[in-house]
PDB file of C-alpha atoms and ligand atoms in Angstrom:
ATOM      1  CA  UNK A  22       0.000   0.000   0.000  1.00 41.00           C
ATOM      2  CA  UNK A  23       2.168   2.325   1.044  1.00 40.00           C
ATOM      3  CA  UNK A  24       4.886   1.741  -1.877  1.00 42.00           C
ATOM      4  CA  UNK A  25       6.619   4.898  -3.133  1.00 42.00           C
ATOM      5  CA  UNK A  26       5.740   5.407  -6.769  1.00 51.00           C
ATOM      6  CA  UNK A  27       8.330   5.557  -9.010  1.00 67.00           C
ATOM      7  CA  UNK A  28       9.128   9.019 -10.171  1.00 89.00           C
ATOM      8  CA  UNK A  29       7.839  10.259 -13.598  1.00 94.00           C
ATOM      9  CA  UNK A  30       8.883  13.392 -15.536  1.00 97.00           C
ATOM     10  CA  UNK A  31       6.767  14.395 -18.489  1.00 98.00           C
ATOM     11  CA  UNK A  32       8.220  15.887 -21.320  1.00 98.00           C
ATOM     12  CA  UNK A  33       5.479  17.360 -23.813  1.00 98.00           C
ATOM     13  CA  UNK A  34       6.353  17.805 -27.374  1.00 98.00           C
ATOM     14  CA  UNK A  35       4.243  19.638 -28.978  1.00 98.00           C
ATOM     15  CA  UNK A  36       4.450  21.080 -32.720  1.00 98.00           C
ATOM     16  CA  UNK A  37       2.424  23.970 -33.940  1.00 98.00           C
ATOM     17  CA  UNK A  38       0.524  27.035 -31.439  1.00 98.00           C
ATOM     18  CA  UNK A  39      -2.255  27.787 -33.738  1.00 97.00           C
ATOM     19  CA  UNK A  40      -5.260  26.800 -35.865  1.00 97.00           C
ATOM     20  CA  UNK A  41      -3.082  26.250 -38.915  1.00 95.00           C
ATOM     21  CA  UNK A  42      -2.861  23.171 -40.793  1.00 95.00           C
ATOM     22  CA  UNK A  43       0.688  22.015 -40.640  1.00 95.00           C
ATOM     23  CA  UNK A  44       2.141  19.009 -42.470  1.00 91.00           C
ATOM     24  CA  UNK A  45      -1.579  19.104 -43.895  1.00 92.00           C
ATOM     25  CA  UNK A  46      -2.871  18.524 -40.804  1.00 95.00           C
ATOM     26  CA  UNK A  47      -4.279  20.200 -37.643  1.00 97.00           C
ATOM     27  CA  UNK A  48      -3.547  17.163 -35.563  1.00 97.00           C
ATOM     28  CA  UNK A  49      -0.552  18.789 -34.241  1.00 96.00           C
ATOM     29  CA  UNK A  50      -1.655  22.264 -34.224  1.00 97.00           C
ATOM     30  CA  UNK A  51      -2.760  23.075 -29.843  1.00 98.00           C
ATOM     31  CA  UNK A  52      -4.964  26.051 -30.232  1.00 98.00           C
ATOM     32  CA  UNK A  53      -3.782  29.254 -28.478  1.00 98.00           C
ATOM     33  CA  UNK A  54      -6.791  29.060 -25.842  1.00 98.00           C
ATOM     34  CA  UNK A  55      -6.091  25.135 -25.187  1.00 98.00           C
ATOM     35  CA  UNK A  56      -2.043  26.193 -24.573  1.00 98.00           C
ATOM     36  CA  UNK A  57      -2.835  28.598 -22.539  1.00 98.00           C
ATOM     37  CA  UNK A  58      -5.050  26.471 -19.908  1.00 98.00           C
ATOM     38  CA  UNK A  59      -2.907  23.609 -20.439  1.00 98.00           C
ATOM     39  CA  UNK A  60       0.461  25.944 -19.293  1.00 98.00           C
ATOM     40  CA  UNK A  61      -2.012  27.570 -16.750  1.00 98.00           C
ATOM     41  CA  UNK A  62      -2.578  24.199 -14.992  1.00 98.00           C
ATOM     42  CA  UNK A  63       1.219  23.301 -14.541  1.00 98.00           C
ATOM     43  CA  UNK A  64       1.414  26.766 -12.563  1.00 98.00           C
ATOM     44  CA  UNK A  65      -1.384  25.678 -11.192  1.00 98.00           C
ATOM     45  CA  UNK A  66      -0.136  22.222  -9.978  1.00 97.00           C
ATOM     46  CA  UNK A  67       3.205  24.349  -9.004  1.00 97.00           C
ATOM     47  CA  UNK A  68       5.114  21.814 -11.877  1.00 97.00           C
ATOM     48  CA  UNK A  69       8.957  22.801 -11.982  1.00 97.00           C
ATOM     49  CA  UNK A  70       9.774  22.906 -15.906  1.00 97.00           C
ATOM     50  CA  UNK A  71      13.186  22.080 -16.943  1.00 98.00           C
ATOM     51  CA  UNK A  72      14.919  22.732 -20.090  1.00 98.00           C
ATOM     52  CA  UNK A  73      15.810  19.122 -22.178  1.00 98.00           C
ATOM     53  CA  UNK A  74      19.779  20.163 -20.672  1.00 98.00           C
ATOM     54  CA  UNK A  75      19.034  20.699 -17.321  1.00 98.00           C
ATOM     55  CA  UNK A  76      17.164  17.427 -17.456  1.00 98.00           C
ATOM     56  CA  UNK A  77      20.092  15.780 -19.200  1.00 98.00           C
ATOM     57  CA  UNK A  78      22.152  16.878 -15.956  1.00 98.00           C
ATOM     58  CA  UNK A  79      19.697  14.990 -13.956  1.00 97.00           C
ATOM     59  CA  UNK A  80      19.976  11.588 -15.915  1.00 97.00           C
ATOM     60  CA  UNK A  81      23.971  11.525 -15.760  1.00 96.00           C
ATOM     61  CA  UNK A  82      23.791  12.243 -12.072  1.00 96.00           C
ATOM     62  CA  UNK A  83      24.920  15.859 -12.068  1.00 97.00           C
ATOM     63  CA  UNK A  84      21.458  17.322 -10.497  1.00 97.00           C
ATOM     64  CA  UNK A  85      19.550  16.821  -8.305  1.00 96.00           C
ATOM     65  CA  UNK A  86      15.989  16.420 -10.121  1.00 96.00           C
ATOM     66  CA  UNK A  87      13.727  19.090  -8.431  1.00 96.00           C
ATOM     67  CA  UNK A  88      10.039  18.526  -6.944  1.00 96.00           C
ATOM     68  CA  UNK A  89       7.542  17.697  -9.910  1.00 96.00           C
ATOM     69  CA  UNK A  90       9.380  18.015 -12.982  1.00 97.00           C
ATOM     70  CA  UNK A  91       7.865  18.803 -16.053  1.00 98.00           C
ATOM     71  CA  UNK A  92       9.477  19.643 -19.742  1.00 98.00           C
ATOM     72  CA  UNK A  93       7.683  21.793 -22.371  1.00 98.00           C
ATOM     73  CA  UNK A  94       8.973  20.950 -25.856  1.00 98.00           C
ATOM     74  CA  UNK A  95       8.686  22.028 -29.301  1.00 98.00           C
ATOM     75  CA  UNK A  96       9.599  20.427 -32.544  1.00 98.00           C
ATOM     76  CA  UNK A  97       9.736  21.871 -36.092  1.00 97.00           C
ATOM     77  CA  UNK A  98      10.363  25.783 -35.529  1.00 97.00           C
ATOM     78  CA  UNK A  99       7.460  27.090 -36.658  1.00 97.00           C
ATOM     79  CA  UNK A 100       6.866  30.617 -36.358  1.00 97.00           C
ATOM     80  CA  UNK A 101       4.114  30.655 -33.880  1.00 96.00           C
ATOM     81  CA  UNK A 102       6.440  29.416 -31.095  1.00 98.00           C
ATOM     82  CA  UNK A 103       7.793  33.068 -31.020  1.00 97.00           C
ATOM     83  CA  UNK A 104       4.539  34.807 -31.847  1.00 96.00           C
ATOM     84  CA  UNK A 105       2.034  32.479 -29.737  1.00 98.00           C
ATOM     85  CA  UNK A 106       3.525  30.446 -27.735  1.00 98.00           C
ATOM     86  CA  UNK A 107       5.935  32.735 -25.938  1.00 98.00           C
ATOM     87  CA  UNK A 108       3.827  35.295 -24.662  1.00 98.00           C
ATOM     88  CA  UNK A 109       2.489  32.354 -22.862  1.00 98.00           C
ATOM     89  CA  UNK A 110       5.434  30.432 -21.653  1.00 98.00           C
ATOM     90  CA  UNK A 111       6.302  34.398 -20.357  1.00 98.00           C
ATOM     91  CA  UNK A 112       2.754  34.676 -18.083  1.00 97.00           C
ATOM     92  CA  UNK A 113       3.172  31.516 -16.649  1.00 97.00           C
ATOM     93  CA  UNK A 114       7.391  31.780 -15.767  1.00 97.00           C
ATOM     94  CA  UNK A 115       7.871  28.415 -17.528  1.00 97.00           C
ATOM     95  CA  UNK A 116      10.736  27.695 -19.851  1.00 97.00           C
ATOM     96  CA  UNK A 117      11.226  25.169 -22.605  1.00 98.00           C
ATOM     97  CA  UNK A 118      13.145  23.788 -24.767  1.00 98.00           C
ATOM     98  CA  UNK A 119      12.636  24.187 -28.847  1.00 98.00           C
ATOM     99  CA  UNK A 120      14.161  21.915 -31.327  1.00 98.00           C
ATOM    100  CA  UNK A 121      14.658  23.734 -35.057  1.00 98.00           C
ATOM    101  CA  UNK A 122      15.270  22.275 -38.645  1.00 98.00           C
ATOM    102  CA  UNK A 123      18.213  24.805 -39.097  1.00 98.00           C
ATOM    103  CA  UNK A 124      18.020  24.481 -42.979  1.00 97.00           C
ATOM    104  CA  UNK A 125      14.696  26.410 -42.571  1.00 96.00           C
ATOM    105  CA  UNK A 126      15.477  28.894 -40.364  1.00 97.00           C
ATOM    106  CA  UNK A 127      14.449  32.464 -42.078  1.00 92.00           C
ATOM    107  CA  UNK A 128      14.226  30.980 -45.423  1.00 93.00           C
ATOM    108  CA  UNK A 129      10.917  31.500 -47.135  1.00 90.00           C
ATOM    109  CA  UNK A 130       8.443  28.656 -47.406  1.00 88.00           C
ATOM    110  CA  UNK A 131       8.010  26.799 -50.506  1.00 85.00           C
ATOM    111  CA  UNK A 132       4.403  27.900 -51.987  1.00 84.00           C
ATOM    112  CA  UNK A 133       3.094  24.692 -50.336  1.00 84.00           C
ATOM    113  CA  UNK A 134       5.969  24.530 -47.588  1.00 90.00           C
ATOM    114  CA  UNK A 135       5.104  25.155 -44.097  1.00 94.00           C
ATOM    115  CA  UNK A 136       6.721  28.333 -42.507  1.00 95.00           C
ATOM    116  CA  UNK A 137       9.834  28.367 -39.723  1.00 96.00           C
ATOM    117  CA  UNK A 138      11.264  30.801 -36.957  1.00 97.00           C
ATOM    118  CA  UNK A 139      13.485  33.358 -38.108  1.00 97.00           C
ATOM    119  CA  UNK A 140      17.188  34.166 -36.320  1.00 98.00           C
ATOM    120  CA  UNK A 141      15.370  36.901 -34.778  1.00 97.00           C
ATOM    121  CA  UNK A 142      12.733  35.354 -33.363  1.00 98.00           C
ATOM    122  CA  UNK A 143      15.033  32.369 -32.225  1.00 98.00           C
ATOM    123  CA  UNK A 144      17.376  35.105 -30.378  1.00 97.00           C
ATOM    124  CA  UNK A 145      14.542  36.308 -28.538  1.00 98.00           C
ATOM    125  CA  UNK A 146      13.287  32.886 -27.559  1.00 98.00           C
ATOM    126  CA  UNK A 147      16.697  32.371 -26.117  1.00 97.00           C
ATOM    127  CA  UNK A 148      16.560  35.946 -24.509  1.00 97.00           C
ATOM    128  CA  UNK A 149      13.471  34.772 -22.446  1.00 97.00           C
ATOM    129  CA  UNK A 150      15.343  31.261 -21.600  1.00 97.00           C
ATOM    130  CA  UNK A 151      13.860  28.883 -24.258  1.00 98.00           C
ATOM    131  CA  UNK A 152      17.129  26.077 -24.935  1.00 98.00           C
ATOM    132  CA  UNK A 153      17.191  25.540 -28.837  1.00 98.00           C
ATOM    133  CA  UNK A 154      18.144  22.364 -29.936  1.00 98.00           C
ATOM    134  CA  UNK A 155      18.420  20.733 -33.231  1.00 98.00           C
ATOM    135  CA  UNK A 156      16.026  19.116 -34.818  1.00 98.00           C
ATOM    136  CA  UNK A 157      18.139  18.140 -37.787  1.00 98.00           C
ATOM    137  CA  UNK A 158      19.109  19.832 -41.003  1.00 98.00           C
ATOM    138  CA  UNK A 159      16.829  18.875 -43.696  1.00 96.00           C
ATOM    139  CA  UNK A 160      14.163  16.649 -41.206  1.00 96.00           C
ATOM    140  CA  UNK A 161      14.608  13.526 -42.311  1.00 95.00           C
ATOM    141  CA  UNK A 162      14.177  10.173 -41.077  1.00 94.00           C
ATOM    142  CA  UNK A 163      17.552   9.552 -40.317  1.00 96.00           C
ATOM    143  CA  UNK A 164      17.991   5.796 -39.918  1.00 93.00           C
ATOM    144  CA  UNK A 165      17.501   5.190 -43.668  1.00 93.00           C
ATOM    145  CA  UNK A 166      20.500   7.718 -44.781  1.00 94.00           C
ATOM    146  CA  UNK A 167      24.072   7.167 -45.588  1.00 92.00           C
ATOM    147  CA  UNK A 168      26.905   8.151 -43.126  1.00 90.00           C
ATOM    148  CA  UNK A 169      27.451  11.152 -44.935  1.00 92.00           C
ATOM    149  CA  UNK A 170      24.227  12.785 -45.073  1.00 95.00           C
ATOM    150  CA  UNK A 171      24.088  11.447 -41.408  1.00 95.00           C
ATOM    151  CA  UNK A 172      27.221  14.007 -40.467  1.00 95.00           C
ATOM    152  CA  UNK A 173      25.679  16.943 -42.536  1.00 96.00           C
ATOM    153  CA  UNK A 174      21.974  16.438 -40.695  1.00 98.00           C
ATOM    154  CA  UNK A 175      23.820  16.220 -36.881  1.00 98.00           C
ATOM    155  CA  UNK A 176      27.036  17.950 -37.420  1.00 97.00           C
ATOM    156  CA  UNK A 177      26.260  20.250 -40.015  1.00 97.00           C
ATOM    157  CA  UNK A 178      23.202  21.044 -38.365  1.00 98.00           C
ATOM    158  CA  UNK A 179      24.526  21.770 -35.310  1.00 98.00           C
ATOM    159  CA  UNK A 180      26.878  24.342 -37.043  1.00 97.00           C
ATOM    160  CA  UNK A 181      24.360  26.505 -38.677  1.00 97.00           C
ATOM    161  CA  UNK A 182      22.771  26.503 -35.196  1.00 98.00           C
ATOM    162  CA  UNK A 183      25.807  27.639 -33.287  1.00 98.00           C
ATOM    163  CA  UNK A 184      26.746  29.761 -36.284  1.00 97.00           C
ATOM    164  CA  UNK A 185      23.229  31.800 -36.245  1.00 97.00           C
ATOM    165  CA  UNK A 186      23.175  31.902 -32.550  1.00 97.00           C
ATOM    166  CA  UNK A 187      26.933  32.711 -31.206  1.00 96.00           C
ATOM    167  CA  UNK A 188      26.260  30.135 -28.472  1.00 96.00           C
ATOM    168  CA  UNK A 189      26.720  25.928 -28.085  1.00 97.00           C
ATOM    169  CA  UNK A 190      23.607  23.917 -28.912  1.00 98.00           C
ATOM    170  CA  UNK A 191      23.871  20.412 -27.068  1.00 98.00           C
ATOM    171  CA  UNK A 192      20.593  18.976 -26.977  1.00 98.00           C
ATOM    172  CA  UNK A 193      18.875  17.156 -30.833  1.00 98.00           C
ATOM    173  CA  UNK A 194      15.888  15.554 -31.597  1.00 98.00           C
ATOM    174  CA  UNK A 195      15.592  12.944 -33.944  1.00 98.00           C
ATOM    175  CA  UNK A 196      12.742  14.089 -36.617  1.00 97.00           C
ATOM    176  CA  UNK A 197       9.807  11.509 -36.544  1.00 94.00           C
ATOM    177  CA  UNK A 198      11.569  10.649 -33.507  1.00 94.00           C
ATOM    178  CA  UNK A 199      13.311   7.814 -35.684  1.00 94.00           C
ATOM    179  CA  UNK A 200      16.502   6.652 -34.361  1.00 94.00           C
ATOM    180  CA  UNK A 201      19.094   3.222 -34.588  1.00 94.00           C
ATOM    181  CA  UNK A 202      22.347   2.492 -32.974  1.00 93.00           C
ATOM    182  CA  UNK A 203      24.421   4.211 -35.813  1.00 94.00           C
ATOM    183  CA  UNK A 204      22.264   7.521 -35.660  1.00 96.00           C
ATOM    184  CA  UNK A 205      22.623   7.573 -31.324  1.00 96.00           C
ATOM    185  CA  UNK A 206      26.585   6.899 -31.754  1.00 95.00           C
ATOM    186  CA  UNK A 207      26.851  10.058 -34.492  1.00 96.00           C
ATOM    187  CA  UNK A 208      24.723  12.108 -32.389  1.00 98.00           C
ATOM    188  CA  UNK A 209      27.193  11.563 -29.555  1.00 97.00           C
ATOM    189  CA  UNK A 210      30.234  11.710 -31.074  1.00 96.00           C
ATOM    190  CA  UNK A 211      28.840  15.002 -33.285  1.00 96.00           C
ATOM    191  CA  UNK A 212      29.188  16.780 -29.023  1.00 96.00           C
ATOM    192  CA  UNK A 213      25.340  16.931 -28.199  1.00 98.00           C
ATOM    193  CA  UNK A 214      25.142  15.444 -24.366  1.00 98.00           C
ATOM    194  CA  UNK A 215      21.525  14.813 -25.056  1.00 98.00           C
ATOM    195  CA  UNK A 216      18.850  13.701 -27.502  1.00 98.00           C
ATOM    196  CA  UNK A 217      14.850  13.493 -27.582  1.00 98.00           C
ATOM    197  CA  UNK A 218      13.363  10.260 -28.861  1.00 94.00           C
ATOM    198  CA  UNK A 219       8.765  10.472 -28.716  1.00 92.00           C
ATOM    199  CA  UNK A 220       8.033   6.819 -27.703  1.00 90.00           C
ATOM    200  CA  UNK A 221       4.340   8.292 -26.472  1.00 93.00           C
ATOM    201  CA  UNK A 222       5.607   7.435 -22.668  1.00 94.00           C
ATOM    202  CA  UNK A 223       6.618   9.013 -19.836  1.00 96.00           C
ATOM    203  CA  UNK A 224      10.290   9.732 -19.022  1.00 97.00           C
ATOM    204  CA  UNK A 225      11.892   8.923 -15.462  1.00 95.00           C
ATOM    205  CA  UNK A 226      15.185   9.420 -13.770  1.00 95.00           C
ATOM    206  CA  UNK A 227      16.379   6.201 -15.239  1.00 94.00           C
ATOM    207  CA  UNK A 228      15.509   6.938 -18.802  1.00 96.00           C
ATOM    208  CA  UNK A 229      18.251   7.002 -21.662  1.00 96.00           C
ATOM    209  CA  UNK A 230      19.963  10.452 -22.084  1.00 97.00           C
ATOM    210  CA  UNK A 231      19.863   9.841 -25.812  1.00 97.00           C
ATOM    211  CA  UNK A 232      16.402   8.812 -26.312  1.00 97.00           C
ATOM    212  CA  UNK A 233      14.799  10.650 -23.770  1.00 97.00           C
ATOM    213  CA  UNK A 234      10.918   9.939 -23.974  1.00 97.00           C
ATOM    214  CA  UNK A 235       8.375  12.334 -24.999  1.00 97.00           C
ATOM    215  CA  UNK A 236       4.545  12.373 -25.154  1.00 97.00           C
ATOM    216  CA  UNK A 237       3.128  14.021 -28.744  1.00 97.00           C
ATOM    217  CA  UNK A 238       0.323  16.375 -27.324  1.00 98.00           C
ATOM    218  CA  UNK A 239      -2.119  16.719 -30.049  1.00 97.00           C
ATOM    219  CA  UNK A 240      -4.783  18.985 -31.034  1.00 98.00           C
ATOM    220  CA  UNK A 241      -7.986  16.829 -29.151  1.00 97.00           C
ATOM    221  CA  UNK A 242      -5.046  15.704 -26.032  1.00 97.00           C
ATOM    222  CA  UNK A 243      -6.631  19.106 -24.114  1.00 97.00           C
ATOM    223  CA  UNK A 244      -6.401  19.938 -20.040  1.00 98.00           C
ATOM    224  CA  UNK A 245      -7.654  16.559 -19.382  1.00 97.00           C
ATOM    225  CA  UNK A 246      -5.099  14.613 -21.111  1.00 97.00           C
ATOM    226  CA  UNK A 247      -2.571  16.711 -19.720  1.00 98.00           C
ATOM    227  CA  UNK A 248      -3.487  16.384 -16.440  1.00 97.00           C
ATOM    228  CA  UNK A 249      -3.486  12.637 -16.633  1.00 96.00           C
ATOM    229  CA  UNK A 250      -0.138  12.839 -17.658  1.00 97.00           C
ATOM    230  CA  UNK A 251       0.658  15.055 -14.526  1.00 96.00           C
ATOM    231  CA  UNK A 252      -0.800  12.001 -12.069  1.00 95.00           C
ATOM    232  CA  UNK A 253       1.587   9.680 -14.393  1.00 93.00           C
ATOM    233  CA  UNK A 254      -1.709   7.553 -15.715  1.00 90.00           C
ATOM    234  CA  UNK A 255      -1.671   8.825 -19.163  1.00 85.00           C
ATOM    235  CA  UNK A 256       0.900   7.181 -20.662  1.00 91.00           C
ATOM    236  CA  UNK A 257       3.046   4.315 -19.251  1.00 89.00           C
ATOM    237  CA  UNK A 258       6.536   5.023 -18.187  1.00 90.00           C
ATOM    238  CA  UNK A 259       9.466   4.395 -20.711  1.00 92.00           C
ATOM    239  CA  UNK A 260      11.120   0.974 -21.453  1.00 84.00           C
ATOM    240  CA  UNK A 261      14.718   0.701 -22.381  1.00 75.00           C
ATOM    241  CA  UNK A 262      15.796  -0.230 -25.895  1.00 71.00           C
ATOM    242  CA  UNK A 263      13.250  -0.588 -29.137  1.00 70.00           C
ATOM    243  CA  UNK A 264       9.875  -2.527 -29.246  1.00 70.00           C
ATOM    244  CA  UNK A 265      10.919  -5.647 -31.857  1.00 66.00           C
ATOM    245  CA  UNK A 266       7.662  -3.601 -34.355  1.00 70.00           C
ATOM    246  CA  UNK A 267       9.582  -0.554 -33.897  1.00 76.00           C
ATOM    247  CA  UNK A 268      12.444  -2.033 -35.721  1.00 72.00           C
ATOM    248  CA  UNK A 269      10.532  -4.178 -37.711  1.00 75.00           C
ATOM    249  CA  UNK A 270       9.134  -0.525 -39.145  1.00 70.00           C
ATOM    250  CA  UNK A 271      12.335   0.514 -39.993  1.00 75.00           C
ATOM    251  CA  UNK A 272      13.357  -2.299 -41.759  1.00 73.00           C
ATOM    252  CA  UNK A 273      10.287  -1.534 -43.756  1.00 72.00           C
ATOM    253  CA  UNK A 274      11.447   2.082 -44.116  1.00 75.00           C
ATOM    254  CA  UNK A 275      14.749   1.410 -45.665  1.00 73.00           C
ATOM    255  CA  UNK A 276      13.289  -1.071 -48.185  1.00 73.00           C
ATOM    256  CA  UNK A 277      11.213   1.415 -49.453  1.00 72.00           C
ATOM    257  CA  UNK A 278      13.875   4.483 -49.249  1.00 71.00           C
ATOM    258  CA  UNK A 279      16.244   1.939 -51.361  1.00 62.00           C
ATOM    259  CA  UNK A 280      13.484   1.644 -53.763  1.00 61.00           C
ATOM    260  CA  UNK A 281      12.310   4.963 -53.979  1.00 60.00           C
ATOM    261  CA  UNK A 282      15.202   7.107 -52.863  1.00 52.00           C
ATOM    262  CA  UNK A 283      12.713   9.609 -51.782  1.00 46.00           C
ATOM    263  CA  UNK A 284      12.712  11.575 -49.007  1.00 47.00           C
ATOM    264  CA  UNK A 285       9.461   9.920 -46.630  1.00 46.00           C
ATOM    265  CA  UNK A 286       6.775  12.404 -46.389  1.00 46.00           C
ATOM    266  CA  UNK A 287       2.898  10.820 -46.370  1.00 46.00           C
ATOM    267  CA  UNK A 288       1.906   8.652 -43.758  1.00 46.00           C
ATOM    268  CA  UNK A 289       4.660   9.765 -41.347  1.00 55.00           C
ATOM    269  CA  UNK A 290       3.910  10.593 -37.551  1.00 58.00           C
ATOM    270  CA  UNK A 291       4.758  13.593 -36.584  1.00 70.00           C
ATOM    271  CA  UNK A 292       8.078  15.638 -34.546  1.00 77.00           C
TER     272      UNK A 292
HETATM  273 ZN1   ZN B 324       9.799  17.151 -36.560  1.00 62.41          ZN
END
């Protein structure tokens, strides 16, 4: 009865503030009014957010981790991060931690291209205390490319970041949250000391610093689904290593990418 439970750190990824179709889709678009009451309720439940690095401190056993952890995260760089998301993140005093396709940064959208942050508005994220992190170069799915692309996606990436920012970036998250032994050993040895995986679970003091679990809140997941997250019931906690259909998947994946040598884009979840 009286067991302690084992302790559970959330980390949200969300995508897009707004009621824009993104990807084609408003699956992964939180409206303004739904971010807001979802932020409001981890003030409300006096949740400690962490950046993904401060986190990453915890899970090598440099940190303590504080009371009630929670990390607010944000994939893709779109623009709305700066423009809606912010002003919330600001009324609320919570921080988070954005990760940016740096090949997009400030460059205009194709006509049917989705739009991204500009060095400005990536600046003043990091004014307020948002960590950027990369999100890869180009966002692709990065277990079914060649070594060389592979260095140009972490490395490069991470360059342009730096570059564009005059300051380290250390934390990366792997775009459709697709990642395999080779990618986790580049990421490493390209200097990042941490990297977000999604898995749809909930993180925990033991979790892997390189695949560091992350829930996808979606456009229906509202203050409900949040909250059960919160309480640790919405989502079980993380398992080590790969579920044998996750890497059946990939194997599937890189079939079809050395048929089609095409970049995937239809049919793929999101982050
Ligand atoms: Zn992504």
């Amino acid at each position: 009865m009286n067991q302690q439970p084992r302790m559970v750190v959330p980390v949200l990824c969300y995508h897009s503030i707004g009621d824009e179709r993104r990807d084609g889709t408003l699956r992964w678009s939180v409206s303004p009014g739904d971010f807001d009451e979802q932020l409001a309720l981890l003030r409300e439940r006096r949740r400690t957010p962490m950046t993904v690095s401060g986190y990453a401190d915890v899970l090598r056993g440099l940190a303590p981790l504080p009371p009630r952890p929670v990390l607010v995260t944000f994939d893709d760089g779109f623009p709305d991060l700066a423009e809606a998301a912010l002003p919330v993140l600001r009324r609320y005093g919570l921080t988070a931690t954005a990760y940016v396709i740096a090949a997009r940064v400030g460059v205009a959208p194709s006509p049917d291209g989705d739009p991204s942050l500009d060095w400005d508005q990536l600046r003043e994220l990091r004014g307020y205390g948002v960590e950027i992190g990369s999100h890869s170069r180009s966002h692709r799915a990065l277990d079914c490319i060649r070594r060389a692309e592979l260095q140009q996606e972490i490395t490069g990436s991470r360059r342009v970041l730096e570059d564009g920012l005059g300051t380290r970036v250390t934390s990366f998250a792997y775009p459709y949250g697709y990642h395999s032994p080779a990618v986790r050993t580049a990421v490493r040895a390209a200097g990042y000391s941490s990297a977000c995986g999604v898995k749809n679970a909930l993180s925990h003091p033991e979790d892997d610093v390189f695949a560091i679990a992350r829930v996808l809140i979606e456009r229906d997941t509202g203050v409900d689904g949040i909250a059960a997250l919160l309480d640790g019931t919405g989502r079980p906690l993380a398992w080590r290593g790969e579920h044998l259909r996750t890497r059946g998947w990939r194997a599937y994946r890189r079939a079809r990418h050395l048929v089609h040598a095409a970049r995937p884009r239809q049919g793929q979840p999101a982050s």
